Short mmCIF file of C-alpha atoms in Angstrom, two decimals:
data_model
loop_
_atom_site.label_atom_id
_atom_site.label_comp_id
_atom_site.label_asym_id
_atom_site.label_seq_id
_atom_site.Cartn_x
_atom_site.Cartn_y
_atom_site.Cartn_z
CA UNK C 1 -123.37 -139.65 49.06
CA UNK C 2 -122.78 -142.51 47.78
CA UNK C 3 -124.32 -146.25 48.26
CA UNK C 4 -122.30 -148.86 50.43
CA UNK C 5 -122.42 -151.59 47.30
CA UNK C 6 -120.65 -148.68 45.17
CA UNK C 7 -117.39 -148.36 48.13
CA UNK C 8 -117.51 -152.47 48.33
CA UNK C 9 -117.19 -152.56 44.54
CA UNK C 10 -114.36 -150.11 44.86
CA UNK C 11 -112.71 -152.14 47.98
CA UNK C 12 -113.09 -155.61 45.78
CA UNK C 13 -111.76 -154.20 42.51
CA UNK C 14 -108.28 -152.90 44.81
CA UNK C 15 -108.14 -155.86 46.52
CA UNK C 16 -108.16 -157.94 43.03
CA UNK C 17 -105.45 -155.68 42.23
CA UNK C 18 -103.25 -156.03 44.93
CA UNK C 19 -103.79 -160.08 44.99
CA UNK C 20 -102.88 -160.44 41.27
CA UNK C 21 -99.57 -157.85 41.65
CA UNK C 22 -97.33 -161.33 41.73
CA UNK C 23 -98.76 -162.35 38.66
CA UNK C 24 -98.31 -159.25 36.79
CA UNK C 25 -94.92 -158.37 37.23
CA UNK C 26 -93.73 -161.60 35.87
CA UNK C 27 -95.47 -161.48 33.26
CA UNK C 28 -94.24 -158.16 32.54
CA UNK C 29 -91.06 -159.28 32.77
CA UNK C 30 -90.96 -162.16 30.59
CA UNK C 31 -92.47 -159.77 27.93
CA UNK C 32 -89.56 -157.42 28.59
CA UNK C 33 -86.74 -160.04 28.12
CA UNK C 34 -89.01 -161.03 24.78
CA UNK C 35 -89.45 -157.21 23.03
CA UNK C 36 -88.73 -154.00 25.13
CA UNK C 37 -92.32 -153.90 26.75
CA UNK C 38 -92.44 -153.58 30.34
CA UNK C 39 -95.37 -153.15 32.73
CA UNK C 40 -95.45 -151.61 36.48
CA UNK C 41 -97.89 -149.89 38.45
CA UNK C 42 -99.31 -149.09 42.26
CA UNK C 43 -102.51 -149.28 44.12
CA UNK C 44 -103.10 -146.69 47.00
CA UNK C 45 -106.34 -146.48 49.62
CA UNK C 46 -106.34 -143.45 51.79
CA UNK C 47 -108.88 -143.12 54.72
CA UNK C 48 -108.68 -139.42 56.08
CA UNK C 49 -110.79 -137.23 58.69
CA UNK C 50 -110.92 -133.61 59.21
CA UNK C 51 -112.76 -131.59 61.52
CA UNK C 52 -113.09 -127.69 62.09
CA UNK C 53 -112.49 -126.96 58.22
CA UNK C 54 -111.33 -123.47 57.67
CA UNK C 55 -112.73 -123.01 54.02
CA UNK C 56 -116.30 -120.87 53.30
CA UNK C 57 -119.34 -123.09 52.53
CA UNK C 58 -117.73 -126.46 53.43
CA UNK C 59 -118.82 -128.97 55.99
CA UNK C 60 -117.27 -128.88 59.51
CA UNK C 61 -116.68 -132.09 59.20
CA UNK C 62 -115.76 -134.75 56.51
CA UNK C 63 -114.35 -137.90 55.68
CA UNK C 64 -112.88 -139.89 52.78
CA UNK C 65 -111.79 -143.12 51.67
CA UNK C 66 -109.79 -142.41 48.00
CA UNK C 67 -108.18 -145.87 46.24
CA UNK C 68 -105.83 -144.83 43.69
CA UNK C 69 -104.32 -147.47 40.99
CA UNK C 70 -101.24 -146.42 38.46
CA UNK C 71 -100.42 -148.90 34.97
CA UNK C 72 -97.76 -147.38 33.07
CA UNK C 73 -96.71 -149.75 30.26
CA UNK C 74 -93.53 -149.08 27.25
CA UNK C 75 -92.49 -150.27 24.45
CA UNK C 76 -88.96 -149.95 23.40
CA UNK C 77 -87.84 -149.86 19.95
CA UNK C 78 -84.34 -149.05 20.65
CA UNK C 79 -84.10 -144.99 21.22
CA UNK C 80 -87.54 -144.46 21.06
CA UNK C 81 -90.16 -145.40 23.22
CA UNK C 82 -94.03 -145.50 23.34
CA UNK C 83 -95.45 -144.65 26.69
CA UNK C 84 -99.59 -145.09 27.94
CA UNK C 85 -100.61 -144.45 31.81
CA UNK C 86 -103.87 -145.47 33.14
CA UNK C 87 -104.96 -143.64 36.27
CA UNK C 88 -108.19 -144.74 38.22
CA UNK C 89 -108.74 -142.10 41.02
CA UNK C 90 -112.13 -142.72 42.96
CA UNK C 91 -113.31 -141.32 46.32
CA UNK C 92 -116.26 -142.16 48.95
CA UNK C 93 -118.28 -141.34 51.36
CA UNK C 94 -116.95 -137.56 51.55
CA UNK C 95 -119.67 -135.05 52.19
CA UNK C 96 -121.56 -133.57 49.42
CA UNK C 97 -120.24 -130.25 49.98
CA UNK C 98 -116.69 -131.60 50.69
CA UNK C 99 -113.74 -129.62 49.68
CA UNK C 100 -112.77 -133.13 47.17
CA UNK C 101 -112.49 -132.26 43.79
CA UNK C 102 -110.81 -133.37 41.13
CA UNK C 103 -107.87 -134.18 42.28
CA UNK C 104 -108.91 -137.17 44.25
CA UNK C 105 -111.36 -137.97 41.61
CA UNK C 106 -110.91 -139.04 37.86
CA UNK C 107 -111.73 -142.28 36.93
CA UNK C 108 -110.20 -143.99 33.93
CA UNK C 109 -108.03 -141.45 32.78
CA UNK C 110 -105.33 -141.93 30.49
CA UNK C 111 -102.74 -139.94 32.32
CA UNK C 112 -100.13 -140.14 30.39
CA UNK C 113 -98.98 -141.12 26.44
CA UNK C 114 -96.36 -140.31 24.47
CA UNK C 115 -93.99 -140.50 22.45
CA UNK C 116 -90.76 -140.67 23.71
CA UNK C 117 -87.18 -140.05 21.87
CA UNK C 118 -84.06 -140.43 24.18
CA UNK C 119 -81.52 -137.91 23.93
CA UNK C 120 -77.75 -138.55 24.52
CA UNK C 121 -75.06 -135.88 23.61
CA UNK C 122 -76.52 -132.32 23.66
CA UNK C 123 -74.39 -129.10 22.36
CA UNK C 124 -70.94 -131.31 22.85
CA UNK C 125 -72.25 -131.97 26.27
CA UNK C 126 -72.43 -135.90 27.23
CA UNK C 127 -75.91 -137.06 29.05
CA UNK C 128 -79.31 -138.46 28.14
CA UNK C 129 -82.54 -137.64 28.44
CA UNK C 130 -85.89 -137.69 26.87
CA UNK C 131 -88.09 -135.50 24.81
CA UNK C 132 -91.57 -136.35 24.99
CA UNK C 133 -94.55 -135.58 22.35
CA UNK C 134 -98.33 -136.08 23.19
CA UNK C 135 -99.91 -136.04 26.67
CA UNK C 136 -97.44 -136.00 29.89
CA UNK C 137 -97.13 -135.46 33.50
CA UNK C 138 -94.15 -132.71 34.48
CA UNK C 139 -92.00 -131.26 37.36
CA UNK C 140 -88.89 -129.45 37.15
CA UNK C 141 -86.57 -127.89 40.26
CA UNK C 142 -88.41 -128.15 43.62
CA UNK C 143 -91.77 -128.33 42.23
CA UNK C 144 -93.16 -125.09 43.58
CA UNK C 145 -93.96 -123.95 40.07
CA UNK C 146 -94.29 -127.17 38.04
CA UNK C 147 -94.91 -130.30 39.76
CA UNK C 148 -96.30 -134.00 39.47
CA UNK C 149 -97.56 -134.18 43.23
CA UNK C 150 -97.89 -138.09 45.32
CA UNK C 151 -100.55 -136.65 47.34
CA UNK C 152 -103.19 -136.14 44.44
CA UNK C 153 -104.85 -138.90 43.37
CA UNK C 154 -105.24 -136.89 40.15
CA UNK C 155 -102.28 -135.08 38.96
CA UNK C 156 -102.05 -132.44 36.09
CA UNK C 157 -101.22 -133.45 32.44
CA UNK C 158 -100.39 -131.40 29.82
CA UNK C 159 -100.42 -131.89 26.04
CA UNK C 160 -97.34 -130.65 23.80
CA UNK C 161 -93.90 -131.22 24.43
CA UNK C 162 -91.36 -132.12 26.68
CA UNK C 163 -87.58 -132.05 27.18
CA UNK C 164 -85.69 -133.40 30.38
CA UNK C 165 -82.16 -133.68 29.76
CA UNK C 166 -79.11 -134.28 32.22
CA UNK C 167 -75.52 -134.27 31.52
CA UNK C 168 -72.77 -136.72 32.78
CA UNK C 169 -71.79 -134.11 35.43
CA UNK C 170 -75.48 -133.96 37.20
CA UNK C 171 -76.38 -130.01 35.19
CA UNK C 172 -80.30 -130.54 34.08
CA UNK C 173 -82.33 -128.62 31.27
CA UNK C 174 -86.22 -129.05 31.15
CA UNK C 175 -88.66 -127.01 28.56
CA UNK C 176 -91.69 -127.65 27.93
CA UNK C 177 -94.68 -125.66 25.66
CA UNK C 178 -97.94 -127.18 25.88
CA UNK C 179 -102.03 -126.61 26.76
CA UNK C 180 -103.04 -127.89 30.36
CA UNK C 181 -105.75 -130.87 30.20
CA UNK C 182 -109.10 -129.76 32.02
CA UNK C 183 -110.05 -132.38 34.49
CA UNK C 184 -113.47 -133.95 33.81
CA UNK C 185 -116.32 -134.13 35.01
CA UNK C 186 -116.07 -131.54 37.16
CA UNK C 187 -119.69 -130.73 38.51
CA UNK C 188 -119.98 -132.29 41.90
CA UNK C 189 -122.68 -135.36 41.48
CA UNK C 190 -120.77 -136.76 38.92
CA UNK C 191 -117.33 -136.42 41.20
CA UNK C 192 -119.12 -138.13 43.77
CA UNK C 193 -120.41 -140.99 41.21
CA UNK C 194 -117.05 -141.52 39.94
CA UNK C 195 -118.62 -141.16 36.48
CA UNK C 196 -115.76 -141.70 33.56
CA UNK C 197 -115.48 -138.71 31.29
CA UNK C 198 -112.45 -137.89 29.31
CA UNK C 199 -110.22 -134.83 30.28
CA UNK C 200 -110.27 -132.49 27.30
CA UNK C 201 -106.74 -130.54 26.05
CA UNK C 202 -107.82 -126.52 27.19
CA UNK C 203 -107.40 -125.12 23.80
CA UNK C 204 -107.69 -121.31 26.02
CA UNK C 205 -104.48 -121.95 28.03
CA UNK C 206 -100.82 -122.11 26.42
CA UNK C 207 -98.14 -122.75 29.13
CA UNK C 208 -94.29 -122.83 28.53
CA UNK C 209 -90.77 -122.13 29.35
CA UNK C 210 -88.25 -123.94 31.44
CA UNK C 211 -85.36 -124.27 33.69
CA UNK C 212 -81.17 -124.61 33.53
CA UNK C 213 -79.56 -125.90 36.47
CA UNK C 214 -76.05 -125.80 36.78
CA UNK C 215 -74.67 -128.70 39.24
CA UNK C 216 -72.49 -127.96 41.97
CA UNK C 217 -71.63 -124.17 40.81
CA UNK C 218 -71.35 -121.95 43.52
CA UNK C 219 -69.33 -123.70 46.67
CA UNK C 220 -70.72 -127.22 45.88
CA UNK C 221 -74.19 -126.00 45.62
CA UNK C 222 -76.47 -126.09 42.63
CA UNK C 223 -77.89 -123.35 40.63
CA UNK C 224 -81.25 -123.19 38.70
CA UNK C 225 -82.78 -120.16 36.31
CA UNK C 226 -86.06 -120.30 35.16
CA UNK C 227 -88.72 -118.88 33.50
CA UNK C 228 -92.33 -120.12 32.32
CA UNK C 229 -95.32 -117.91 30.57
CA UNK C 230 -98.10 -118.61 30.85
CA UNK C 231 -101.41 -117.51 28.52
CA UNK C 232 -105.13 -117.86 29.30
CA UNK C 233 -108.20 -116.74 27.62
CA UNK C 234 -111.83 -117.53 27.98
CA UNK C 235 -113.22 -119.78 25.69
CA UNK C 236 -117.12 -121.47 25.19
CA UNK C 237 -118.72 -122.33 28.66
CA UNK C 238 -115.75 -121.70 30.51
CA UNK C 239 -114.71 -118.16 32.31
CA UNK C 240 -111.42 -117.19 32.73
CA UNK C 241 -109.38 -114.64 34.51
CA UNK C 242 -107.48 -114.05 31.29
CA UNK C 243 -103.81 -114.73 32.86
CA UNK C 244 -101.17 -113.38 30.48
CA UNK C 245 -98.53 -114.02 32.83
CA UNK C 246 -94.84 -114.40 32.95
CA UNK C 247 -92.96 -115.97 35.63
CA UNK C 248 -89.14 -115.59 36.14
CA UNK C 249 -86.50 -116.45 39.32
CA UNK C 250 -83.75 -118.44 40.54
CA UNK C 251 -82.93 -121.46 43.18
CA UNK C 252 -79.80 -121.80 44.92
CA UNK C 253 -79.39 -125.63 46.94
CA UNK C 254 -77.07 -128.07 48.70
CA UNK C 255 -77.96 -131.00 48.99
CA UNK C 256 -78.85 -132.90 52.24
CA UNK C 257 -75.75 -135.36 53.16
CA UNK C 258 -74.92 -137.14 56.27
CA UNK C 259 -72.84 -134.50 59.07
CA UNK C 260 -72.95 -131.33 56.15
CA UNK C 261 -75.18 -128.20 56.26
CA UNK C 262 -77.45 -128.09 53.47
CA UNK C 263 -79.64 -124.94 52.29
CA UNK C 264 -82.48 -123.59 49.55
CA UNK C 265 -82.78 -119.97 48.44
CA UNK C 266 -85.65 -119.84 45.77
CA UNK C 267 -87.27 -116.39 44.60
CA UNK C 268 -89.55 -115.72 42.02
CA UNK C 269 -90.92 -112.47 40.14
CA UNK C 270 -94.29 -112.88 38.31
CA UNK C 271 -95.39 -109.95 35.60
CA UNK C 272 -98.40 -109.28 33.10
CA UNK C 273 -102.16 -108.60 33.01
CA UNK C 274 -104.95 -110.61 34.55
CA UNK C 275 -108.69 -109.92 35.35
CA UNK C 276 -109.44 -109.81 39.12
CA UNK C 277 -112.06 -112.23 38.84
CA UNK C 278 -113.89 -114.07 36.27
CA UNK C 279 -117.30 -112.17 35.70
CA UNK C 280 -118.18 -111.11 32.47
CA UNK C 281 -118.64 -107.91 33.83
CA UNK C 282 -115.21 -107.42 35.24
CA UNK C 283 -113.36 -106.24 31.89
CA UNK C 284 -110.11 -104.42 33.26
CA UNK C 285 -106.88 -105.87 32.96
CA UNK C 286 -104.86 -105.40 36.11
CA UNK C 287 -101.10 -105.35 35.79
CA UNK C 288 -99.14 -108.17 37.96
CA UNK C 289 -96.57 -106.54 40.43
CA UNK C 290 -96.04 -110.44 42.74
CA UNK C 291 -93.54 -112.45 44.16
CA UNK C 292 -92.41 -115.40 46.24
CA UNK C 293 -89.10 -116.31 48.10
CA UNK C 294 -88.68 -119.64 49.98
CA UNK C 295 -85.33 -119.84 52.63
CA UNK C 296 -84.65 -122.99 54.16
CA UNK C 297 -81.19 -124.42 56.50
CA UNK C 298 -80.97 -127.53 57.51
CA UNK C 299 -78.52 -130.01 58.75
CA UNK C 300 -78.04 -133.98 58.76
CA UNK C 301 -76.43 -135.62 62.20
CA UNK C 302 -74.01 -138.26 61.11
CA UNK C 303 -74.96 -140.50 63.72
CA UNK C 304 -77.99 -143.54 64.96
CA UNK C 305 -80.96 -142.30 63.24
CA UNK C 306 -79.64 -139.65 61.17
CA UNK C 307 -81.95 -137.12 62.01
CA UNK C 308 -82.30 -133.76 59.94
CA UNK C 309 -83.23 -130.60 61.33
CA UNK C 310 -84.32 -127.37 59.14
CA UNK C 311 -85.53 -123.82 59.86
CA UNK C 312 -86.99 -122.40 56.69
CA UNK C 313 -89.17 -119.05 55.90
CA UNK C 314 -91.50 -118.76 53.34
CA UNK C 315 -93.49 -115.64 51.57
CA UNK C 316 -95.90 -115.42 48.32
CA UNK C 317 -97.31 -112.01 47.90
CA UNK C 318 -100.70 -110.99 48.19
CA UNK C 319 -103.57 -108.21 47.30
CA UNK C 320 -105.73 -106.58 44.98
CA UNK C 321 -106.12 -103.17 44.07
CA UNK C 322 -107.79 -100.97 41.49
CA UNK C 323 -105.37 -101.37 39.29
CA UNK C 324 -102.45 -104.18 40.52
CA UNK C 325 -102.89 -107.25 40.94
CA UNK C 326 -100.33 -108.28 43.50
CA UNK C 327 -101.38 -111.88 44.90
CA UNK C 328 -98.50 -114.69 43.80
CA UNK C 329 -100.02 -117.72 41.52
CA UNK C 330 -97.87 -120.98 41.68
CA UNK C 331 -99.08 -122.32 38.62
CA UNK C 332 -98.91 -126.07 38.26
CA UNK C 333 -97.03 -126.67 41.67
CA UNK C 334 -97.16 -128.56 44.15
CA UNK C 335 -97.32 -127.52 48.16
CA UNK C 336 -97.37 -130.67 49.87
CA UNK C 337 -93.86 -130.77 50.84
CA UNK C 338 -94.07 -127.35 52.15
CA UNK C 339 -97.32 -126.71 53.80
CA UNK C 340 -98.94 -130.28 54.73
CA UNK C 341 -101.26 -132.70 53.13
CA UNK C 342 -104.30 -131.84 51.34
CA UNK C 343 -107.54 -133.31 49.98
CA UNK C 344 -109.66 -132.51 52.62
CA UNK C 345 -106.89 -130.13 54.78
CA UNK C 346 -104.45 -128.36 52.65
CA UNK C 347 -105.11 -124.02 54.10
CA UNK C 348 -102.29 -122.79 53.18
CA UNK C 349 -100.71 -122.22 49.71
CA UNK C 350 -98.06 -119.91 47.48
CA UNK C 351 -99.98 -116.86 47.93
CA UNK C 352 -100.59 -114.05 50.21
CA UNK C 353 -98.48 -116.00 52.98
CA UNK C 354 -95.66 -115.49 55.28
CA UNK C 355 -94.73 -118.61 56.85
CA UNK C 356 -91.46 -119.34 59.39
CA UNK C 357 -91.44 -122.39 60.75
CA UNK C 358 -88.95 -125.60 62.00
CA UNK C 359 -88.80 -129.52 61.08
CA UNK C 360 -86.98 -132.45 62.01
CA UNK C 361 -87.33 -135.96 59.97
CA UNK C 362 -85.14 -139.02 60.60
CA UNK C 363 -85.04 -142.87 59.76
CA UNK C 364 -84.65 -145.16 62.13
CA UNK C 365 -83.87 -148.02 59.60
CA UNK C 366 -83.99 -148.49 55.97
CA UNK C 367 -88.39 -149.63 56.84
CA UNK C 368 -88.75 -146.78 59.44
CA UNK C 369 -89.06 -143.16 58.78
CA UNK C 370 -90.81 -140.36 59.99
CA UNK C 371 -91.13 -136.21 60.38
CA UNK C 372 -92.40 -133.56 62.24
CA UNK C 373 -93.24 -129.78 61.22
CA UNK C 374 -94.37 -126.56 62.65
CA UNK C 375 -95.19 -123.36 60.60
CA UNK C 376 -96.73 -120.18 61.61
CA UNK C 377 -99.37 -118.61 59.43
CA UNK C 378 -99.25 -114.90 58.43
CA UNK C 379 -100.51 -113.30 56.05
CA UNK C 380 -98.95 -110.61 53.36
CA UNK C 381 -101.73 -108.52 53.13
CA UNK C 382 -104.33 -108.23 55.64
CA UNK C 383 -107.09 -107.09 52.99
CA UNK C 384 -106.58 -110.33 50.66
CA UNK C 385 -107.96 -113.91 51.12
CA UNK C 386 -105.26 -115.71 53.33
CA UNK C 387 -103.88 -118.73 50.73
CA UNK C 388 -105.99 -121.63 49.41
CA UNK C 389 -108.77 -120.73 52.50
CA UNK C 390 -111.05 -118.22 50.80
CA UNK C 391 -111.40 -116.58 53.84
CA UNK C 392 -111.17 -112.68 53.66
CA UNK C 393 -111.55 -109.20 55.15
CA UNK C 394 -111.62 -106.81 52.77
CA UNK C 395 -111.23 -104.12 55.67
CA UNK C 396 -108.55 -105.35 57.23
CA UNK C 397 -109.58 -105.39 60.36
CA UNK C 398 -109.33 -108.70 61.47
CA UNK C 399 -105.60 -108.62 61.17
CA UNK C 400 -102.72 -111.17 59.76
CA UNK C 401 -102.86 -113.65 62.24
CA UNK C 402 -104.02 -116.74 60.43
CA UNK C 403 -102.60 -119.51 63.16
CA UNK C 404 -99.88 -122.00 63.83
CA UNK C 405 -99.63 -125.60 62.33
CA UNK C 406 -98.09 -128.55 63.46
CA UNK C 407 -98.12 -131.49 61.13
CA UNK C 408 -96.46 -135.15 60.76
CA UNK C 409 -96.03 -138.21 59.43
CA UNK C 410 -94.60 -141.99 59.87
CA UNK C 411 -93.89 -144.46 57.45
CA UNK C 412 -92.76 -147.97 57.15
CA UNK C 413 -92.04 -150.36 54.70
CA UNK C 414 -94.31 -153.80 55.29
CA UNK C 415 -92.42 -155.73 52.75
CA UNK C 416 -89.72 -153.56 51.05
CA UNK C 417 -90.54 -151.97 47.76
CA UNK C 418 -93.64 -153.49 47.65
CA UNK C 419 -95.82 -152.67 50.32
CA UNK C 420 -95.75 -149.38 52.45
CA UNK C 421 -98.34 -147.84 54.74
CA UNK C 422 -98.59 -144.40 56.26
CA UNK C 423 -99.91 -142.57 58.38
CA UNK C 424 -99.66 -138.42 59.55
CA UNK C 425 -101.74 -135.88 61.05
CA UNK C 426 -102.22 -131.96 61.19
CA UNK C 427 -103.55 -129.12 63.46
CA UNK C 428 -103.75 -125.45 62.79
CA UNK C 429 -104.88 -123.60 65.81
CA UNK C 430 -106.58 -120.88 63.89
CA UNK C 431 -105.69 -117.66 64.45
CA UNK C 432 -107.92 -113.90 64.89
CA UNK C 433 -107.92 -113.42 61.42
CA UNK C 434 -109.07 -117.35 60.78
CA UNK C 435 -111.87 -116.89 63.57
CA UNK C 436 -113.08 -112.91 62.89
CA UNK C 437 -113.14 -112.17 59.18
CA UNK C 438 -116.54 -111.74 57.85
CA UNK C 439 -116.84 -115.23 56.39
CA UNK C 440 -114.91 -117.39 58.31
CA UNK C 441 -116.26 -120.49 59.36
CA UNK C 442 -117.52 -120.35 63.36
CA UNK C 443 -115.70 -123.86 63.51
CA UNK C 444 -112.97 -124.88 66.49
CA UNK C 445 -109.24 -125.31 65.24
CA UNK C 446 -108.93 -127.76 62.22
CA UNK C 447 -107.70 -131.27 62.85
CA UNK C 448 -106.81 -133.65 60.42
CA UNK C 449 -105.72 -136.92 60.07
CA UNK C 450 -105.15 -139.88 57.36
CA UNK C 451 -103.67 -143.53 56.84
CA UNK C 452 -102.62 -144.55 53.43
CA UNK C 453 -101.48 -148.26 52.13
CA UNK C 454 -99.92 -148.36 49.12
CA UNK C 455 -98.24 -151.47 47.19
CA UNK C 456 -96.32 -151.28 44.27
CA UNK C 457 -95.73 -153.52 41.46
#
């Protein structure tokens, strides 16, 4: 735990921030009308509570205060571009068995810097874009495979290269080949000291591919193909699974509009070899047989507060057997938008998971907006560990019942594109298979709940 002087410190330093934000962004404008450099960045404190926590080994009940603050400064020479982030992610008062990890906490990391050239014309087709070289952030399609996720303090970064590209008539082409950055430190007295340590490049893990999507293609709905491989092998003080996996699918979408139906079909097929676990002892490589396919509807009322209303299903595969390894692995995506907030919540995930569920989210004005979801919880295989929970029965007998959840949110804008708070809550009323596998917690059903403020500058 750590000392109230250390959270004041923390409290100070964002308030300094947020008081000096005037300051800054003139400044950083008066040395963008001078040379192409430009300046602009965000401060974020989250305060969250959970009770009845679902995962193995953690406390029933925790609580957080995270402050997150985002510089991102460029210099333009005039089709090329120089690009630094700063990201200070520090967390509080959590537990010392809490489920935070590194993704609420990295202090002083240089997220982001690159090299940037922009790209006009590709292959006779007008656009523009930019192909980046050095360390990046990246998300392509709906981010269940490759993501940059607002809910982490900490997002992934990779080091390599990066093309985003769009043509005049909306079609988009990403690629990117690159080595993940491991996220540092990563034993838990130094996450809860906020200690600064550099995130190191993990020379063991090679990740590429990409996605083509084709605007407006099939009855004024887009369509995306992608593909992304991904290769992992052990290297010194550091255990792997040894992924050799390769990822392929496709996304069909409309687009939300104002009195129009709009859908999502996304599947994905995932091949290769990986190890079941990562002992030293377990030396077999199982063959990947796994899957995922994400439906949604939804539809936008014209009218007063232009509420949208969706039914969607979800399913990631799951299991492990002598010789097939059959549970889904998103990757570098991101699950917020589908499954709820995370940090100290976050059960469910793109594997072993079958999910229905409905949603409505609407804006009362252009400050005001707000949503509501509810999802039920299955899972795939009853003899797997249901999603990011760690809970299991290897018997089966404790069914596929994992529970219903009912989550939401409101926002509002204080002073408009500046200042924002928000505030949401979540309850899964856990079901037999949360409450009678072996090593399921003996907690009640898991609450949650959380109030951000961010301001941006």
């Amino acid at each position: 735990m750590r000392t109230g002087v250390s959270a004041m410190l923390g409290g100070a330093a964002c308030a300094l921030l947020i008081g000096g934000m005037g300051t800054a962004h003139a400044q950083a404008k008066d040395a963008d009308a001078a040379g192409g450099f430009s300046i602009e960045g965000s401060v974020r404190a989250r305060a969250e509570v959970v009770d009845g926590q679902v995962k193995p080994g953690a406390p029933d009940s925790d609580a957080m205060l995270s402050f997150r603050t985002l510089i991102t400064a460029r210099y333009d020479f005039g089709g090329v571009h120089l690009t630094a982030e700063l990201d200070d992610a520090r967390s509080y008062f959590q537990h010392g068995q809490s489920t935070a990890g590194t993704s609420e906490t990295n202090a002083l990391e240089p997220l982001q810097a690159f090299l940037g050239i922009d790209l006009g014309n590709v292959a006779g087709q007008k656009g523009k874009g930019v192909l980046r070289l050095g360390r990046f952030t990246a998300s392509s399609g709906s981010g269940r495979l490759l993501d940059r996720p607002d809910w982490s303090n900490s997002p992934n970064s990779f080091l390599g290269a990066n093309l985003d590209w769009s043509s005049a008539r909306g079609d988009r082409l990403t690629l990117i080949a690159a080595r993940l950055f491991d996220k540092l430190p990563s034993d838990r007295p130094s996450i809860e000291d906020n200690q600064v340590e550099l995130d190191r490049a993990n020379a063991g893990l090679q990740f590429w591919g990409g996605s083509f999507t084709r605007a407006k293609a099939l009855a004024g709905a887009n369509t995306e193909l992608f593909a992304y491989g991904l290769d992992e092998r052990d290297r010194a003080g550091r255990a792997t699974r040894d992924r050799d996996l390769f990822t392929f699918g496709g996304r069909v979408n409309r687009t939300p509009g104002k009195g129009k139906l709009d859908f999502e079909l996304e599947g994905a097929l995932q091949r290769g070899t990986t190890r079941g676990s990562t002992a030293a002892s377990d030396l077999l490589d199982r063959k990947v047989r796994a899957g995922m396919a994400n439906v949604e509807i939804g539809y936008t009322f014209a009218a007063g507060w232009t509420p949208r209303v969706t039914a969607f299903f979800g399913y990631a595969s799951g299991d492990t057997t002598a010789t097939d390894y059959r549970r889904f692995d998103p990757l570098f995506g991101g699950r917020r938008g589908d499954f709820g907030p995370l940090s100290l919540y976050g059960p469910a995930s793109w594997a072993n998971i079958v999910s229905p569920g409905v949603a409505i989210e609407a804006k009362p004005s252009k400050a005001w907006d707000f949503s509501v979801k509810a999802r039920k919880f299955l899972l795939a295989s009853a003899t797997d560990s249901f999603a990011a929970t760690s809970v299991r029965d290897a018997t089966g007998a404790s069914g596929r019942d994992a529970g219903t959840q009912v989550e939401g949110r409101v926002r509002n804008w204080l002073v408009p594109k500046k200042l924002r708070v928000e505030a949401g809550a979540a309850f899964l009323a856990k079901g037999r298979f949360l409450t009678d596998a072996t090593n399921a917690p003996a907690t009640g059903d898991m609450k949650f709940g959380y109030l951000t403020l961010s301001t941006f500058f």
